[in-house]
GROMACS .gro file of C-alpha atoms in nm:
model
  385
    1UNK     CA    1  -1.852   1.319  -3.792
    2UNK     CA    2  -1.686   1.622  -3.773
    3UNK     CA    3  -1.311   1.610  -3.681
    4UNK     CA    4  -1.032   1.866  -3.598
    5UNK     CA    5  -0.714   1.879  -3.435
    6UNK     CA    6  -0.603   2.114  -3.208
    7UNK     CA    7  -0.252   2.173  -3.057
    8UNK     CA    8  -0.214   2.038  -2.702
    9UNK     CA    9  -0.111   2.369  -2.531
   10UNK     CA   10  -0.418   2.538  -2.674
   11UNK     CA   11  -0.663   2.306  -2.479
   12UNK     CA   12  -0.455   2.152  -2.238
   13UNK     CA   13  -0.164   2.299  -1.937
   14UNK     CA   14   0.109   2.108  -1.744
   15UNK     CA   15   0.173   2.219  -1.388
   16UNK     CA   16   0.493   2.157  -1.192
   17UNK     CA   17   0.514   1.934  -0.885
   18UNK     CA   18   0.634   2.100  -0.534
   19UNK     CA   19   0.982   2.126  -0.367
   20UNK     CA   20   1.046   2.042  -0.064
   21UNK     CA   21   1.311   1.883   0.173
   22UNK     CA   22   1.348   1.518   0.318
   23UNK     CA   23   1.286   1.651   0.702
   24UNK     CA   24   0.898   1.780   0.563
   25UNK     CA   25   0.819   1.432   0.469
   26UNK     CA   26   0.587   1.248   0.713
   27UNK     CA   27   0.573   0.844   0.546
   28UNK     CA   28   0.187   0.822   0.620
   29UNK     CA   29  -0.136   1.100   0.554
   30UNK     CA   30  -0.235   1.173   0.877
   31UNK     CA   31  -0.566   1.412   0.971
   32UNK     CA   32  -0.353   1.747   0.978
   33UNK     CA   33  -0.127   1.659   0.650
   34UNK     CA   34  -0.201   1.625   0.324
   35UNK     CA   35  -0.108   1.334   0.041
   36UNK     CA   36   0.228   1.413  -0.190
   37UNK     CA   37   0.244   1.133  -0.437
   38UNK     CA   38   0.563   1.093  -0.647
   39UNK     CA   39   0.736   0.926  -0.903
   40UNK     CA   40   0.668   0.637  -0.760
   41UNK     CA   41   0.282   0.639  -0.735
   42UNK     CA   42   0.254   0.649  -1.097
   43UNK     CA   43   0.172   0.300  -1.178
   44UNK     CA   44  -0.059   0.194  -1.474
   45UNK     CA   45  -0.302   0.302  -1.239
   46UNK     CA   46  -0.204   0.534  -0.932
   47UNK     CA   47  -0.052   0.328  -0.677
   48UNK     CA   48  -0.223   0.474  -0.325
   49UNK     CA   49   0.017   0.202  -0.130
   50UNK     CA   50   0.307   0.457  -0.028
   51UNK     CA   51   0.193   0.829   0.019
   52UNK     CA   52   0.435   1.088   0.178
   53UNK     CA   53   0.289   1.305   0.405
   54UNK     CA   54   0.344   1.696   0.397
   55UNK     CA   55   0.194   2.032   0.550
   56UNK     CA   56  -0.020   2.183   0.283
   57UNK     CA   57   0.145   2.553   0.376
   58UNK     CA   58   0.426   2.392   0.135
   59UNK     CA   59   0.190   2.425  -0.150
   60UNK     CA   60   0.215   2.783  -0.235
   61UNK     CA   61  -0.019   2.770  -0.591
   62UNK     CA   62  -0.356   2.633  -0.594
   63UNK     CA   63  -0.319   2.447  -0.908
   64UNK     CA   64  -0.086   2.196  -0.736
   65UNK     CA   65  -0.389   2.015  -0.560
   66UNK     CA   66  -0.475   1.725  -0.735
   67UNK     CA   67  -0.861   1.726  -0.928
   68UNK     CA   68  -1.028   1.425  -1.000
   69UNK     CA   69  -0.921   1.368  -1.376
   70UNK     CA   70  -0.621   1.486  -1.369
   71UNK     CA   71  -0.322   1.333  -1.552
   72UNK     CA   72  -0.021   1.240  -1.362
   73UNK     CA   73   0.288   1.211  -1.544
   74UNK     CA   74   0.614   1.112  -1.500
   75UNK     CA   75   0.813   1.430  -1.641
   76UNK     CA   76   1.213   1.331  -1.436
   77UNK     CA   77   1.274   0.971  -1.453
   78UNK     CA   78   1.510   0.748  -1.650
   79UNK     CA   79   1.492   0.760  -1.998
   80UNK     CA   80   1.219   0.497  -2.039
   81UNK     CA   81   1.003   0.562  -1.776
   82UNK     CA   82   0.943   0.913  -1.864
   83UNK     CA   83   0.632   1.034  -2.012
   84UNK     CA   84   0.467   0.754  -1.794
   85UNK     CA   85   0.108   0.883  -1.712
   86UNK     CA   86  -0.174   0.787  -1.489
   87UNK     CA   87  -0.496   0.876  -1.404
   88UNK     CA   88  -0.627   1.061  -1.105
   89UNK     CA   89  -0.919   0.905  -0.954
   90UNK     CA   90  -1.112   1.086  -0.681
   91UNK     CA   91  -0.885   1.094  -0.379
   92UNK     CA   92  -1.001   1.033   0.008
   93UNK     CA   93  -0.727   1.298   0.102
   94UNK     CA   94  -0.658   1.635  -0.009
   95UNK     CA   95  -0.289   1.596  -0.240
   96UNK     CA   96  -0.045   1.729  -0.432
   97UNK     CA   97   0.274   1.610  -0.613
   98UNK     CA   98   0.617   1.614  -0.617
   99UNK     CA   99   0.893   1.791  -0.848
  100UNK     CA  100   1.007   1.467  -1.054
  101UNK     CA  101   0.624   1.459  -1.163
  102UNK     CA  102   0.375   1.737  -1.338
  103UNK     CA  103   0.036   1.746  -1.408
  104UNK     CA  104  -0.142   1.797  -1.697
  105UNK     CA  105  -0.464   1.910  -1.709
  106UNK     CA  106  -0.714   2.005  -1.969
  107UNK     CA  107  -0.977   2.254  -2.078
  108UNK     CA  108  -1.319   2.085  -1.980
  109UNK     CA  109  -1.495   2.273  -2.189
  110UNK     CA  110  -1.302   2.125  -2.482
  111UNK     CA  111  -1.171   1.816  -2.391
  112UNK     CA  112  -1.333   1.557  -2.189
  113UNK     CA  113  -1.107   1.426  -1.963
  114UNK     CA  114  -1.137   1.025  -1.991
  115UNK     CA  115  -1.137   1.080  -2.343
  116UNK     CA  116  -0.791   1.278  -2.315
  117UNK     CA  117  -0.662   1.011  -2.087
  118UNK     CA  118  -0.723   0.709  -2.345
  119UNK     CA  119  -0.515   0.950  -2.609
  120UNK     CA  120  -0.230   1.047  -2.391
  121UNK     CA  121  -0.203   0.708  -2.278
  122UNK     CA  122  -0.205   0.516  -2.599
  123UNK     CA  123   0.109   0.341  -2.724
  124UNK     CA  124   0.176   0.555  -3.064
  125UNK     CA  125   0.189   0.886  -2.776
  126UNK     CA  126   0.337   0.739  -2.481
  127UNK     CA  127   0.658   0.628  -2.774
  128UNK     CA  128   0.618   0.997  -2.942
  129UNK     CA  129   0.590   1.170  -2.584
  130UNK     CA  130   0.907   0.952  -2.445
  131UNK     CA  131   1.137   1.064  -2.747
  132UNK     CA  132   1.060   1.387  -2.617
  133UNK     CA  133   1.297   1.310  -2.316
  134UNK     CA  134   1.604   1.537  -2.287
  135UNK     CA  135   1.850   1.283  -2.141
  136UNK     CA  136   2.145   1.343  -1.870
  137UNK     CA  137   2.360   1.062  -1.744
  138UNK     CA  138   2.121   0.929  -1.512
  139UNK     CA  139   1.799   1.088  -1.568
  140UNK     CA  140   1.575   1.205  -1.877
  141UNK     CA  141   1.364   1.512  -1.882
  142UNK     CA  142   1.039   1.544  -2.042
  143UNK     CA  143   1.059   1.868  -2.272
  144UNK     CA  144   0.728   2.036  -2.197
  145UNK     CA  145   0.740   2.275  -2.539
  146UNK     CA  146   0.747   1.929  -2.755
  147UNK     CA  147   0.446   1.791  -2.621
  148UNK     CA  148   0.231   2.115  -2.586
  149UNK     CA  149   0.299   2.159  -2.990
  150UNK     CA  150   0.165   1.804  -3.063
  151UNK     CA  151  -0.169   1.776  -3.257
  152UNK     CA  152  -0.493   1.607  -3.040
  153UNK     CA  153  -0.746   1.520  -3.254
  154UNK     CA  154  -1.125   1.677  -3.136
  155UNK     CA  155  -1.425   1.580  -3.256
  156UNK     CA  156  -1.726   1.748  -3.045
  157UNK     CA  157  -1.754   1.680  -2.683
  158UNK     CA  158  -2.039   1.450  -2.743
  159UNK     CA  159  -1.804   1.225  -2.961
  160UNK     CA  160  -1.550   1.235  -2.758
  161UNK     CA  161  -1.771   1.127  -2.436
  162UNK     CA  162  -1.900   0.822  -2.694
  163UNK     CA  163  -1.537   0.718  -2.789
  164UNK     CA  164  -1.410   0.695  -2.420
  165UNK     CA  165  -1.725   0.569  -2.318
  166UNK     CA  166  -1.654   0.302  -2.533
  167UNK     CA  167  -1.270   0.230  -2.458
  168UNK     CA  168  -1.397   0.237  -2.078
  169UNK     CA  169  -1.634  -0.081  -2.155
  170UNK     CA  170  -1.324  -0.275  -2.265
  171UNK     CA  171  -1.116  -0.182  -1.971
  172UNK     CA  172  -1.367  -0.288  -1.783
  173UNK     CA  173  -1.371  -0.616  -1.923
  174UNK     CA  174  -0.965  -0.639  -1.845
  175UNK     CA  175  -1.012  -0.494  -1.499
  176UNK     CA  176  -1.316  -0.832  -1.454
  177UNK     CA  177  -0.992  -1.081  -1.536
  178UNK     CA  178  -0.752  -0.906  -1.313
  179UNK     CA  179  -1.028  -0.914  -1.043
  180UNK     CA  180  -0.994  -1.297  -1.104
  181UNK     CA  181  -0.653  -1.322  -1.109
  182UNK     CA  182  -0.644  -1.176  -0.773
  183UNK     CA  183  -0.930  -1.378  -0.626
  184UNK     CA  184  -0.732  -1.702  -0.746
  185UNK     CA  185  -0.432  -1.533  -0.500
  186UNK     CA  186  -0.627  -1.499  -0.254
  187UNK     CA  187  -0.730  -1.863  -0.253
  188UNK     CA  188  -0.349  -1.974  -0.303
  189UNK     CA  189  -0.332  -1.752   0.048
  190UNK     CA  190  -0.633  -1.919   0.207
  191UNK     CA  191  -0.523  -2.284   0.161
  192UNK     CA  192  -0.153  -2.231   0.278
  193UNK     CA  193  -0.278  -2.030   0.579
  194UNK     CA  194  -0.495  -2.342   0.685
  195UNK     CA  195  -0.265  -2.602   0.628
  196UNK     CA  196   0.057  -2.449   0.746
  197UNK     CA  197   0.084  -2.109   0.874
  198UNK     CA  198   0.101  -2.249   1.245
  199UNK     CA  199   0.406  -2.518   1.183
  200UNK     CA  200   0.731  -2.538   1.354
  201UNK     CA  201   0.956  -2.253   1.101
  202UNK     CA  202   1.284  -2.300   0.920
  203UNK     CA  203   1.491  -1.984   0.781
  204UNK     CA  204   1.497  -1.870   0.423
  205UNK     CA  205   1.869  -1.846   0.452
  206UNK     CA  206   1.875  -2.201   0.532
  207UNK     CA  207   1.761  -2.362   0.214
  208UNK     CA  208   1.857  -2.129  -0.042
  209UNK     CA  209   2.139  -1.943  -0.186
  210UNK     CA  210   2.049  -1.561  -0.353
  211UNK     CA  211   2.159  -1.346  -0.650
  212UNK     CA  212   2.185  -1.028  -0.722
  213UNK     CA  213   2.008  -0.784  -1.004
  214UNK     CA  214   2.181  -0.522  -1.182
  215UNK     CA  215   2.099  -0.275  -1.465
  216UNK     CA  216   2.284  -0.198  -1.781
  217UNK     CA  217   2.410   0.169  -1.828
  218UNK     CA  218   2.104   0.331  -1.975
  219UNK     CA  219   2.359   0.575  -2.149
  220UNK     CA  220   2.457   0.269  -2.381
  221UNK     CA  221   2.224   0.173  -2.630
  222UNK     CA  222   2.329  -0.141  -2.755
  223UNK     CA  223   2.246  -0.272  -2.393
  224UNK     CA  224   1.877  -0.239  -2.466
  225UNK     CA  225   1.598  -0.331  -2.696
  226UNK     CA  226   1.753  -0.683  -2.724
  227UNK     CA  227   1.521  -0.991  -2.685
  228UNK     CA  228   1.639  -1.079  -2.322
  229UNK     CA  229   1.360  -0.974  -2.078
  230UNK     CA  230   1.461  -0.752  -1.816
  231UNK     CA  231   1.227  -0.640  -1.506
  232UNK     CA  232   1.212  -0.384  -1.196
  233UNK     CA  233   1.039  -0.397  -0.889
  234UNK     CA  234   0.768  -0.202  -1.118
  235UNK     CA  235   0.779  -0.478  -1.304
  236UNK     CA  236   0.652  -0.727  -1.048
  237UNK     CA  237   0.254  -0.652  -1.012
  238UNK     CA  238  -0.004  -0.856  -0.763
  239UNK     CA  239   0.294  -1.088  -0.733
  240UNK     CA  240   0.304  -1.202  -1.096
  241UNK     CA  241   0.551  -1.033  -1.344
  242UNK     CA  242   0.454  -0.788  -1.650
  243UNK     CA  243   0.690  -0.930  -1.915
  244UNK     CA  244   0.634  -0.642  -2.239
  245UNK     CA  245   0.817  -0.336  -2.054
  246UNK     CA  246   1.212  -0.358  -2.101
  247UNK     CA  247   1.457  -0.631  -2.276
  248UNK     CA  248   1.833  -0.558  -2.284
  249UNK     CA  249   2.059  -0.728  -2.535
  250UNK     CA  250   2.336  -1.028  -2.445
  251UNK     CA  251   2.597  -0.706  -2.432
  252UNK     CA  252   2.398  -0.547  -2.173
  253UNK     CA  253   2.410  -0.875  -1.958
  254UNK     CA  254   2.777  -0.986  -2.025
  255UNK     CA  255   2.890  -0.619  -1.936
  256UNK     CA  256   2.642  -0.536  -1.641
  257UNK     CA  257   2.564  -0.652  -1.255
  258UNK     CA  258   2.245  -0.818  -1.389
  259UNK     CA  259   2.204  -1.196  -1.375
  260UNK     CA  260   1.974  -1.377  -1.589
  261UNK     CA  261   1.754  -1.671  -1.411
  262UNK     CA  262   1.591  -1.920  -1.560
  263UNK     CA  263   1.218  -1.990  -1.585
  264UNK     CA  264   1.095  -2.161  -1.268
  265UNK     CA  265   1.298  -1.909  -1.052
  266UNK     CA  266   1.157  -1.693  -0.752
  267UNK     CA  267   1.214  -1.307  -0.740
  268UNK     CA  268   1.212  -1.134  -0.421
  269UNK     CA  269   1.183  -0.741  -0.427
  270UNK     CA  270   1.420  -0.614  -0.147
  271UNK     CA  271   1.392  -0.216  -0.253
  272UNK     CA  272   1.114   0.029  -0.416
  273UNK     CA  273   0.878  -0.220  -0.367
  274UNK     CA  274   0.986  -0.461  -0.064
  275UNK     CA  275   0.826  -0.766   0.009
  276UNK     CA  276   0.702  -0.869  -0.349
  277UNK     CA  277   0.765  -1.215  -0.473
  278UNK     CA  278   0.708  -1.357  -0.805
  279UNK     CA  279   0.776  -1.663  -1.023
  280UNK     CA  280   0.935  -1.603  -1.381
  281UNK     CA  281   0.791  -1.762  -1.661
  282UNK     CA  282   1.066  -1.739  -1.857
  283UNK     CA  283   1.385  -1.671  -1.820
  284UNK     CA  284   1.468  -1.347  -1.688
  285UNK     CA  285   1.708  -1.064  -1.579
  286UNK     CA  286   1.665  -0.829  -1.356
  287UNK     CA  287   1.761  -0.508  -1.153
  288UNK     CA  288   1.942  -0.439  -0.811
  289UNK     CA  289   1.632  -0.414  -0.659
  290UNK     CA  290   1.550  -0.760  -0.687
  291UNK     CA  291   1.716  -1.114  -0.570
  292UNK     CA  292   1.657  -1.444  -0.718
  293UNK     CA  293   1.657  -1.755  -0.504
  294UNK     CA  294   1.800  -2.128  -0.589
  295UNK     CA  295   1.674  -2.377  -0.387
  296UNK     CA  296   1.844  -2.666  -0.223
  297UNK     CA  297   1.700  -2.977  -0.318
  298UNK     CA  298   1.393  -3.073  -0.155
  299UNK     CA  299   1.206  -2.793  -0.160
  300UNK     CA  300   0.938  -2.652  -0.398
  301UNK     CA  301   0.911  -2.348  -0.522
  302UNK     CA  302   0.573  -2.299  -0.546
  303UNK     CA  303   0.521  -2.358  -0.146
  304UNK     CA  304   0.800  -2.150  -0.068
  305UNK     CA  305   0.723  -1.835  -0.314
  306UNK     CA  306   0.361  -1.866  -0.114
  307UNK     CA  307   0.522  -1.881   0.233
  308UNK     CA  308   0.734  -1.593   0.112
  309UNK     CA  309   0.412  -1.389   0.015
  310UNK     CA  310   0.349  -1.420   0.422
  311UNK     CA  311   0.642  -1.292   0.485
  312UNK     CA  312   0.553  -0.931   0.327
  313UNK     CA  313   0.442  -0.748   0.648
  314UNK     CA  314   0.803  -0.824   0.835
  315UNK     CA  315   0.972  -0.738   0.520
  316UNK     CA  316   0.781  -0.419   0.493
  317UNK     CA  317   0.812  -0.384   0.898
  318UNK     CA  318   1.212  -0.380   0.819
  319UNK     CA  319   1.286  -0.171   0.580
  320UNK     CA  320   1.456   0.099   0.592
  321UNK     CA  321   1.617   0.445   0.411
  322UNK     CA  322   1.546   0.812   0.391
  323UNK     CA  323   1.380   0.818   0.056
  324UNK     CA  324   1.417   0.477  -0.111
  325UNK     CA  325   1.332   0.225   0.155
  326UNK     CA  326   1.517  -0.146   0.149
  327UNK     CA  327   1.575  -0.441   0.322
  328UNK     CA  328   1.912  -0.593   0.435
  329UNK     CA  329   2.025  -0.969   0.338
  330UNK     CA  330   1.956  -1.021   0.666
  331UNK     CA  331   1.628  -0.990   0.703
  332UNK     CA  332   1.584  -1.156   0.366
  333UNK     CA  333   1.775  -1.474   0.535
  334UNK     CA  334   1.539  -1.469   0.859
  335UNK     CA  335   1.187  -1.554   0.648
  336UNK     CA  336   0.972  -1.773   0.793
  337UNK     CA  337   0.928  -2.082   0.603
  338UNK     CA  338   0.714  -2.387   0.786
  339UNK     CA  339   0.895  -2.677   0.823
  340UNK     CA  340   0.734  -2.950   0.621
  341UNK     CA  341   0.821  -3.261   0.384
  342UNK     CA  342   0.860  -3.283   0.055
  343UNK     CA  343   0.557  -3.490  -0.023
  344UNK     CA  344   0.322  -3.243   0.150
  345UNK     CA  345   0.541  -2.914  -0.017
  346UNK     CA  346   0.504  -3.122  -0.348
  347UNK     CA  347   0.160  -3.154  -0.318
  348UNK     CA  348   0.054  -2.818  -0.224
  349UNK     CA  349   0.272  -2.692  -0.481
  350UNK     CA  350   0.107  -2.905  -0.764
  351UNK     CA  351  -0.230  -2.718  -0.617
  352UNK     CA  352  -0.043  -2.402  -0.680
  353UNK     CA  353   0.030  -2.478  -0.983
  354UNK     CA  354  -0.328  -2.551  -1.115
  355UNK     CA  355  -0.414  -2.223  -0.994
  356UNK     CA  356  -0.113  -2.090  -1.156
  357UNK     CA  357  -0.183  -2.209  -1.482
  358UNK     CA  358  -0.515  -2.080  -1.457
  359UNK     CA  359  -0.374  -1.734  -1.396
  360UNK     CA  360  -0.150  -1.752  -1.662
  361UNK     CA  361  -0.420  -1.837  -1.924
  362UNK     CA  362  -0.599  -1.502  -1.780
  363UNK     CA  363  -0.267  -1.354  -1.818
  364UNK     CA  364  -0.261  -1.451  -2.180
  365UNK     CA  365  -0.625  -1.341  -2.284
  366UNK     CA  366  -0.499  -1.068  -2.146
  367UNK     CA  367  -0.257  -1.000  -2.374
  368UNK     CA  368  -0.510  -1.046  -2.650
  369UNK     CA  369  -0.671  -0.800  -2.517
  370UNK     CA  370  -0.422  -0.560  -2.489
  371UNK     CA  371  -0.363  -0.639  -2.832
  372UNK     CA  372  -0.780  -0.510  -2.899
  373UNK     CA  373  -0.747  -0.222  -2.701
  374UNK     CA  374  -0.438  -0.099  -2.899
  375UNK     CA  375  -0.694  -0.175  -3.219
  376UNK     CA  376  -0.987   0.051  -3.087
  377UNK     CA  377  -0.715   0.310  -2.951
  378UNK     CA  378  -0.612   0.327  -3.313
  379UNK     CA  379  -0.953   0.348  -3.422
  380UNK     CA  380  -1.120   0.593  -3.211
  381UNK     CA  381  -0.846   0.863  -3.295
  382UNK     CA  382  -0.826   0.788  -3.644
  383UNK     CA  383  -1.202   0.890  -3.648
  384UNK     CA  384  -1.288   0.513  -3.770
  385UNK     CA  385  -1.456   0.426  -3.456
   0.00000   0.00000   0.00000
């Protein structure tokens, strides 16, 4: 096989999101506007949930539309989040993107474009790309010169087309157990809706107490890269929580707002991502984004983390804030939980449990293969696949 490298900036460009002001934004894509996404929207995969709105006349350059197989990156954000990078799948919508995100896009004719999105994306480049940040006190900036000068390796087109073809197969395979994880939600959904959506209701705020989140001063380093997890809202994903992202260090607990629950304990997202419950595994600290819950005694946490997950459209319904929407401790107090006994909560909640521990066995093949795909990654651009 016959391999080369080529410098990024030779094959590949990045192009700058718009500007525009908070009184163009429209919160849904209706007929006569057109999709913005934003920091936000860059998830592992691009999160369609929460698209602004805008007139198109405020794209002035052609380039800014969003193509099918484009990358999306994260280029403002705080200093571990940048360099964050998603793909862009073919849209319903006509869109563009924002200024705290760029795009960048490559030369078809030398790079095939899934192929470039398995590099870009792969752990050794996402670390190289994020030390590329230029940090400020709150926010680091991805310096654009540094990653045009790194080296990409390029075999022909055809090899490049068999490689991703190949890393696509064993995404697939992940995407087939997160397809399962979510069908065992659903069924979690299905049996409380039966048995107890239509009860006489109690309110949240009457059987629990709440905590608050905080986060460490990014600007200190010795409050991160500890072994104590720490999550965001981003964090939180199909209502079950992605532990391998952040960990902060017993300084960066003792000397932040953060609060560290233990395993067993039910998160509640009540901003950038309201409405999202989840259950930590282990014990777990967390941002001001998020509350955790302690029950009174006599109620189960499974039931109520699944009568919480009905509560999502009022929380959503409620929120509120120019830019970054939230909900008050208020509304948080007024969920809906069905009034019901212990036995019967006890019960369903050793149901959800099963199905929970099914979930987390997916959860942990998953991680085994996370750990394959990092092996082919390393393979297929090391010319050994």
């Amino acid at each position: 096989m016959i391999r080369k490298n080529a410098r990024l900036g030779d094959v590949a460009e990045f192009i700058r999101g718009i500007t525009f002001e908070p009184k163009d934004v429209h919160e849904v894509v209706k007929a006569d506007l057109i999709g913005c996404m934003r920091t936000k929207n860059v998830q592992e995969k691009l999160d369609l949930n929460d698209v602004w709105g805008l007139d198109r006349r405020l794209v002035k350059n052609k380039n800014q539309f969003l193509i099918e197989g484009d990358l999306l990156i994260s280029t403002a954000n705080s200093w571990n989040l940048v360099g964050k990078a998603c793909w862009v799948p073919r849209l319903s919508y006509e869109s563009t993107f924002g200024g705290f995100i760029s795009v960048l896009r490559v030369n078809q004719q030398l790079v095939h474009q899934k192929y470039f999105y398995y590099w870009f994306t792969s752990k050794y480049i996402q670390e190289l790309v994020r030390s590329f940040g230029q940090k400020t006190t709150n926010i680091s900036n991805l310096n654009f010169s540094r990653v045009l000068n790194l080296e990409i390796p390029l075999p022909s087109l055809a090899e490049q087309h068999r490689i991703a073809k190949i890393l696509d197969d064993a995404e697939l395979l992940k995407a087939k157990r997160e397809m399962t994880v979510s069908k065992l939600n659903d069924l979690a959904q299905s049996i409380y809706k039966e048995n107890f959506l239509k009860l006489p209701i109690i309110k949240l705020g009457e059987i629990c107490t709440f905590q608050n989140g905080g986060t460490p001063s990014k600007s200190i380093s010795e409050y991160w890269d500890g072994n104590i997890p720490w999550i965001s809202s981003a964090d939180i994903v199909d209502n079950e929580i992605v532990y391998d992202r952040n960990f902060i260090t017993q300084e960066g607990l003792d000397n932040s707002a953060t609060n560290l629950s233990p395993k067993g304990s039910i998160l509640v997202v009540t901003r950038t991502g309201v409405g999202k419950v989840a259950i930590t595994r282990k014990p777990t600290a967390y941002s001001q984004d998020v509350v955790a819950l302690t029950l009174k005694k006599g109620f189960d946490t499974n039931f109520v983390a699944e009568a919480l997950k009905f509560n999502q459209p009022m929380f959503l319904s409620n929120a509120r804030g120019a830019t970054i929407k939230g909900i008050t401790r208020g509304v948080l107090e007024s969920a809906a939980i069905p009034s019901v006994d212990q036995k019967s909560q006890e019960a369903f909640g050793a149901l959800i449990g099963a199905i929970n521990q099914n979930k987390e066995n997916l959860l942990k093949a998953d991680n085994k293969m996370n750990s394959f795909l990092l092996s082919l990654q390393q393979s297929a651009f090391s010319g050994k696949l």
